[in-house]
PDB file of C-alpha atoms in Angstrom:
ATOM      1  CA  UNK A   1      -4.432   9.404   3.838  1.00  0.00           C
ATOM      2  CA  UNK A   2      -2.621   9.861   0.551  1.00  0.00           C
ATOM      3  CA  UNK A   3       1.021   9.254  -0.302  1.00  0.00           C
ATOM      4  CA  UNK A   4       2.811  12.581  -0.783  1.00  0.00           C
ATOM      5  CA  UNK A   5       6.393  11.413  -1.317  1.00  0.00           C
ATOM      6  CA  UNK A   6       8.695   8.399  -1.258  1.00  0.00           C
ATOM      7  CA  UNK A   7      12.162   7.801   0.138  1.00  0.00           C
ATOM      8  CA  UNK A   8      14.791   5.083   0.324  1.00  0.00           C
ATOM      9  CA  UNK A   9      17.205   4.307   3.103  1.00  0.00           C
ATOM     10  CA  UNK A  10      17.531   5.309   6.718  1.00  0.00           C
ATOM     11  CA  UNK A  11      19.046   8.723   5.961  1.00  0.00           C
ATOM     12  CA  UNK A  12      16.068   9.804   3.866  1.00  0.00           C
ATOM     13  CA  UNK A  13      13.744   8.305   6.516  1.00  0.00           C
ATOM     14  CA  UNK A  14      15.366  10.526   9.149  1.00  0.00           C
ATOM     15  CA  UNK A  15      15.315  13.565   6.866  1.00  0.00           C
ATOM     16  CA  UNK A  16      11.588  13.035   6.182  1.00  0.00           C
ATOM     17  CA  UNK A  17      11.010  13.063   9.938  1.00  0.00           C
ATOM     18  CA  UNK A  18      13.109  16.190  10.427  1.00  0.00           C
ATOM     19  CA  UNK A  19      11.119  17.986   7.735  1.00  0.00           C
ATOM     20  CA  UNK A  20       7.792  16.992   9.316  1.00  0.00           C
ATOM     21  CA  UNK A  21       8.767  18.384  12.728  1.00  0.00           C
ATOM     22  CA  UNK A  22      10.686  21.446  11.568  1.00  0.00           C
ATOM     23  CA  UNK A  23       8.236  23.841  13.260  1.00  0.00           C
ATOM     24  CA  UNK A  24       7.986  21.884  16.505  1.00  0.00           C
ATOM     25  CA  UNK A  25       9.591  22.928  19.754  1.00  0.00           C
ATOM     26  CA  UNK A  26       9.047  19.665  21.628  1.00  0.00           C
ATOM     27  CA  UNK A  27       8.454  16.088  20.489  1.00  0.00           C
ATOM     28  CA  UNK A  28       7.208  13.237  22.634  1.00  0.00           C
ATOM     29  CA  UNK A  29       7.806   9.737  21.320  1.00  0.00           C
ATOM     30  CA  UNK A  30       5.573   6.942  22.584  1.00  0.00           C
ATOM     31  CA  UNK A  31       6.780   3.387  22.025  1.00  0.00           C
ATOM     32  CA  UNK A  32       7.796   0.071  23.478  1.00  0.00           C
ATOM     33  CA  UNK A  33      10.991  -0.153  25.504  1.00  0.00           C
ATOM     34  CA  UNK A  34      13.699  -2.117  23.725  1.00  0.00           C
ATOM     35  CA  UNK A  35      11.929  -2.228  20.369  1.00  0.00           C
ATOM     36  CA  UNK A  36      11.027   1.436  19.874  1.00  0.00           C
ATOM     37  CA  UNK A  37      13.386   3.186  22.252  1.00  0.00           C
ATOM     38  CA  UNK A  38      16.456   2.913  19.957  1.00  0.00           C
ATOM     39  CA  UNK A  39      14.425   4.390  17.113  1.00  0.00           C
ATOM     40  CA  UNK A  40      13.261   7.261  19.329  1.00  0.00           C
ATOM     41  CA  UNK A  41      16.899   7.987  20.182  1.00  0.00           C
ATOM     42  CA  UNK A  42      17.829   7.901  16.496  1.00  0.00           C
ATOM     43  CA  UNK A  43      14.969  10.168  15.398  1.00  0.00           C
ATOM     44  CA  UNK A  44      15.668  12.534  18.317  1.00  0.00           C
ATOM     45  CA  UNK A  45      19.290  12.800  17.216  1.00  0.00           C
ATOM     46  CA  UNK A  46      18.366  14.365  13.861  1.00  0.00           C
ATOM     47  CA  UNK A  47      16.413  17.055  15.752  1.00  0.00           C
ATOM     48  CA  UNK A  48      18.816  17.338  18.684  1.00  0.00           C
ATOM     49  CA  UNK A  49      18.219  21.085  18.902  1.00  0.00           C
ATOM     50  CA  UNK A  50      14.601  20.369  19.946  1.00  0.00           C
ATOM     51  CA  UNK A  51      13.381  19.048  23.272  1.00  0.00           C
ATOM     52  CA  UNK A  52      12.477  15.352  23.050  1.00  0.00           C
ATOM     53  CA  UNK A  53      10.808  12.976  25.503  1.00  0.00           C
ATOM     54  CA  UNK A  54      10.115   9.216  25.446  1.00  0.00           C
ATOM     55  CA  UNK A  55       7.150   7.458  27.064  1.00  0.00           C
ATOM     56  CA  UNK A  56       7.366   3.660  27.495  1.00  0.00           C
ATOM     57  CA  UNK A  57       4.166   1.944  26.405  1.00  0.00           C
ATOM     58  CA  UNK A  58       1.136   3.378  28.167  1.00  0.00           C
ATOM     59  CA  UNK A  59       2.940   4.614  31.290  1.00  0.00           C
ATOM     60  CA  UNK A  60       2.933   8.428  31.163  1.00  0.00           C
ATOM     61  CA  UNK A  61       4.909   8.470  34.425  1.00  0.00           C
ATOM     62  CA  UNK A  62       7.802   6.799  32.571  1.00  0.00           C
ATOM     63  CA  UNK A  63       8.415   9.974  30.495  1.00  0.00           C
ATOM     64  CA  UNK A  64      12.143  10.640  30.206  1.00  0.00           C
ATOM     65  CA  UNK A  65      14.002  13.456  28.531  1.00  0.00           C
ATOM     66  CA  UNK A  66      16.190  12.466  25.582  1.00  0.00           C
ATOM     67  CA  UNK A  67      19.476  14.295  25.926  1.00  0.00           C
ATOM     68  CA  UNK A  68      22.541  14.686  23.761  1.00  0.00           C
ATOM     69  CA  UNK A  69      25.767  13.221  25.128  1.00  0.00           C
ATOM     70  CA  UNK A  70      29.168  12.422  23.633  1.00  0.00           C
ATOM     71  CA  UNK A  71      27.781   8.988  22.722  1.00  0.00           C
ATOM     72  CA  UNK A  72      24.662  10.359  21.018  1.00  0.00           C
ATOM     73  CA  UNK A  73      21.186  10.603  22.465  1.00  0.00           C
ATOM     74  CA  UNK A  74      20.503   8.973  25.821  1.00  0.00           C
ATOM     75  CA  UNK A  75      17.644   8.774  28.306  1.00  0.00           C
ATOM     76  CA  UNK A  76      17.835  11.357  31.039  1.00  0.00           C
ATOM     77  CA  UNK A  77      15.734  12.543  33.931  1.00  0.00           C
ATOM     78  CA  UNK A  78      11.963  12.458  34.284  1.00  0.00           C
ATOM     79  CA  UNK A  79      10.231  14.963  32.041  1.00  0.00           C
ATOM     80  CA  UNK A  80       6.900  16.599  31.378  1.00  0.00           C
ATOM     81  CA  UNK A  81       5.645  14.845  28.210  1.00  0.00           C
ATOM     82  CA  UNK A  82       3.283  17.660  27.100  1.00  0.00           C
ATOM     83  CA  UNK A  83       4.400  18.462  23.510  1.00  0.00           C
ATOM     84  CA  UNK A  84       3.383  20.045  20.241  1.00  0.00           C
ATOM     85  CA  UNK A  85       4.270  16.845  18.346  1.00  0.00           C
ATOM     86  CA  UNK A  86       3.515  13.317  19.504  1.00  0.00           C
ATOM     87  CA  UNK A  87       5.214  10.555  17.521  1.00  0.00           C
ATOM     88  CA  UNK A  88       3.669   7.109  17.953  1.00  0.00           C
ATOM     89  CA  UNK A  89       6.182   4.369  17.175  1.00  0.00           C
ATOM     90  CA  UNK A  90       5.092   1.271  15.292  1.00  0.00           C
ATOM     91  CA  UNK A  91       6.186  -1.244  17.906  1.00  0.00           C
ATOM     92  CA  UNK A  92       3.095  -0.317  19.923  1.00  0.00           C
ATOM     93  CA  UNK A  93       0.890  -1.842  17.213  1.00  0.00           C
ATOM     94  CA  UNK A  94       2.604  -5.242  17.303  1.00  0.00           C
ATOM     95  CA  UNK A  95       0.055  -7.815  18.504  1.00  0.00           C
ATOM     96  CA  UNK A  96       2.289  -9.149  21.315  1.00  0.00           C
ATOM     97  CA  UNK A  97       2.184  -5.792  23.124  1.00  0.00           C
ATOM     98  CA  UNK A  98      -1.546  -6.199  23.863  1.00  0.00           C
ATOM     99  CA  UNK A  99      -1.876  -2.403  23.654  1.00  0.00           C
ATOM    100  CA  UNK A 100      -5.065  -1.111  22.093  1.00  0.00           C
ATOM    101  CA  UNK A 101      -5.363   2.109  20.075  1.00  0.00           C
ATOM    102  CA  UNK A 102      -7.936   3.408  22.595  1.00  0.00           C
ATOM    103  CA  UNK A 103      -5.267   3.281  25.326  1.00  0.00           C
ATOM    104  CA  UNK A 104      -2.920   5.333  23.146  1.00  0.00           C
ATOM    105  CA  UNK A 105      -5.694   7.809  22.301  1.00  0.00           C
ATOM    106  CA  UNK A 106      -6.102   8.475  26.047  1.00  0.00           C
ATOM    107  CA  UNK A 107      -2.401   9.255  26.363  1.00  0.00           C
ATOM    108  CA  UNK A 108      -2.496  11.468  23.274  1.00  0.00           C
ATOM    109  CA  UNK A 109      -5.309  13.522  24.820  1.00  0.00           C
ATOM    110  CA  UNK A 110      -3.132  14.120  27.884  1.00  0.00           C
ATOM    111  CA  UNK A 111       0.139  14.787  26.067  1.00  0.00           C
ATOM    112  CA  UNK A 112      -0.550  16.489  22.726  1.00  0.00           C
ATOM    113  CA  UNK A 113      -0.998  20.249  22.886  1.00  0.00           C
ATOM    114  CA  UNK A 114      -4.101  21.747  21.310  1.00  0.00           C
ATOM    115  CA  UNK A 115      -3.520  22.115  17.559  1.00  0.00           C
ATOM    116  CA  UNK A 116      -0.496  19.816  17.877  1.00  0.00           C
ATOM    117  CA  UNK A 117       0.607  17.240  15.327  1.00  0.00           C
ATOM    118  CA  UNK A 118       0.135  13.484  15.720  1.00  0.00           C
ATOM    119  CA  UNK A 119       2.664  11.443  13.766  1.00  0.00           C
ATOM    120  CA  UNK A 120       3.154   7.760  13.200  1.00  0.00           C
ATOM    121  CA  UNK A 121       6.690   6.420  12.735  1.00  0.00           C
ATOM    122  CA  UNK A 122       6.715   2.820  11.593  1.00  0.00           C
ATOM    123  CA  UNK A 123       8.199   0.171   9.356  1.00  0.00           C
ATOM    124  CA  UNK A 124       6.571  -2.458   7.185  1.00  0.00           C
ATOM    125  CA  UNK A 125       3.253  -0.536   7.156  1.00  0.00           C
ATOM    126  CA  UNK A 126       2.309  -1.852  10.602  1.00  0.00           C
ATOM    127  CA  UNK A 127      -0.195   0.908  11.379  1.00  0.00           C
ATOM    128  CA  UNK A 128      -2.263   0.127   8.284  1.00  0.00           C
ATOM    129  CA  UNK A 129      -1.795  -3.632   8.678  1.00  0.00           C
ATOM    130  CA  UNK A 130      -3.397  -3.586  12.132  1.00  0.00           C
ATOM    131  CA  UNK A 131      -5.889  -0.771  11.492  1.00  0.00           C
ATOM    132  CA  UNK A 132      -4.261   1.809  13.741  1.00  0.00           C
ATOM    133  CA  UNK A 133      -4.337   4.330  10.888  1.00  0.00           C
ATOM    134  CA  UNK A 134      -8.143   4.236  11.194  1.00  0.00           C
ATOM    135  CA  UNK A 135      -8.228   4.385  14.995  1.00  0.00           C
ATOM    136  CA  UNK A 136      -5.749   7.196  15.673  1.00  0.00           C
ATOM    137  CA  UNK A 137      -6.154  10.603  14.091  1.00  0.00           C
ATOM    138  CA  UNK A 138      -2.687  10.777  12.515  1.00  0.00           C
ATOM    139  CA  UNK A 139      -1.725  13.980  10.734  1.00  0.00           C
ATOM    140  CA  UNK A 140       1.162  12.147   9.115  1.00  0.00           C
ATOM    141  CA  UNK A 141       2.598   8.631   8.988  1.00  0.00           C
ATOM    142  CA  UNK A 142       6.197   8.052   7.950  1.00  0.00           C
ATOM    143  CA  UNK A 143       6.516   4.407   6.975  1.00  0.00           C
ATOM    144  CA  UNK A 144       9.726   2.692   5.942  1.00  0.00           C
ATOM    145  CA  UNK A 145      10.177  -0.696   4.344  1.00  0.00           C
ATOM    146  CA  UNK A 146      13.134  -2.856   5.222  1.00  0.00           C
ATOM    147  CA  UNK A 147      14.661  -5.177   2.667  1.00  0.00           C
ATOM    148  CA  UNK A 148      17.689  -7.200   3.422  1.00  0.00           C
ATOM    149  CA  UNK A 149      19.878 -10.152   2.648  1.00  0.00           C
ATOM    150  CA  UNK A 150      22.647 -12.139   4.248  1.00  0.00           C
ATOM    151  CA  UNK A 151      26.033 -12.728   2.665  1.00  0.00           C
ATOM    152  CA  UNK A 152      28.135 -15.625   3.800  1.00  0.00           C
ATOM    153  CA  UNK A 153      31.569 -16.858   2.874  1.00  0.00           C
TER     154      UNK A 153
END
């Protein structure tokens, strides 16, 4: 894969995602509950006009619709996860999850429509750090880097 552009900040991160899925009708996010689920809700918010679904870990039966409410995006009822874009969230690649790329590839085969787009959404280059970029056939990876500091009085 080659780098095609750069961005800074969460707003540009979200806009990069929105641009990548502009032609999609439905997006299914796959990630870890607690770690990835807030990010799925955030990314789904910037494409709130599209249908979005979240799968927890490797449990396809956990698929839930992401719906817009007065408070933002929230998890709704059970949903069919079959989509034209599947977005794999980086928390899946964290070693403590004990999830292997082969397990995710099986889910992708069942969820991603033919000629669909497989995306990676991650921070701190986790997919390349753990070799997932070589084991999943990503069409696109959007990677953000977090830098921070603490101020104290």
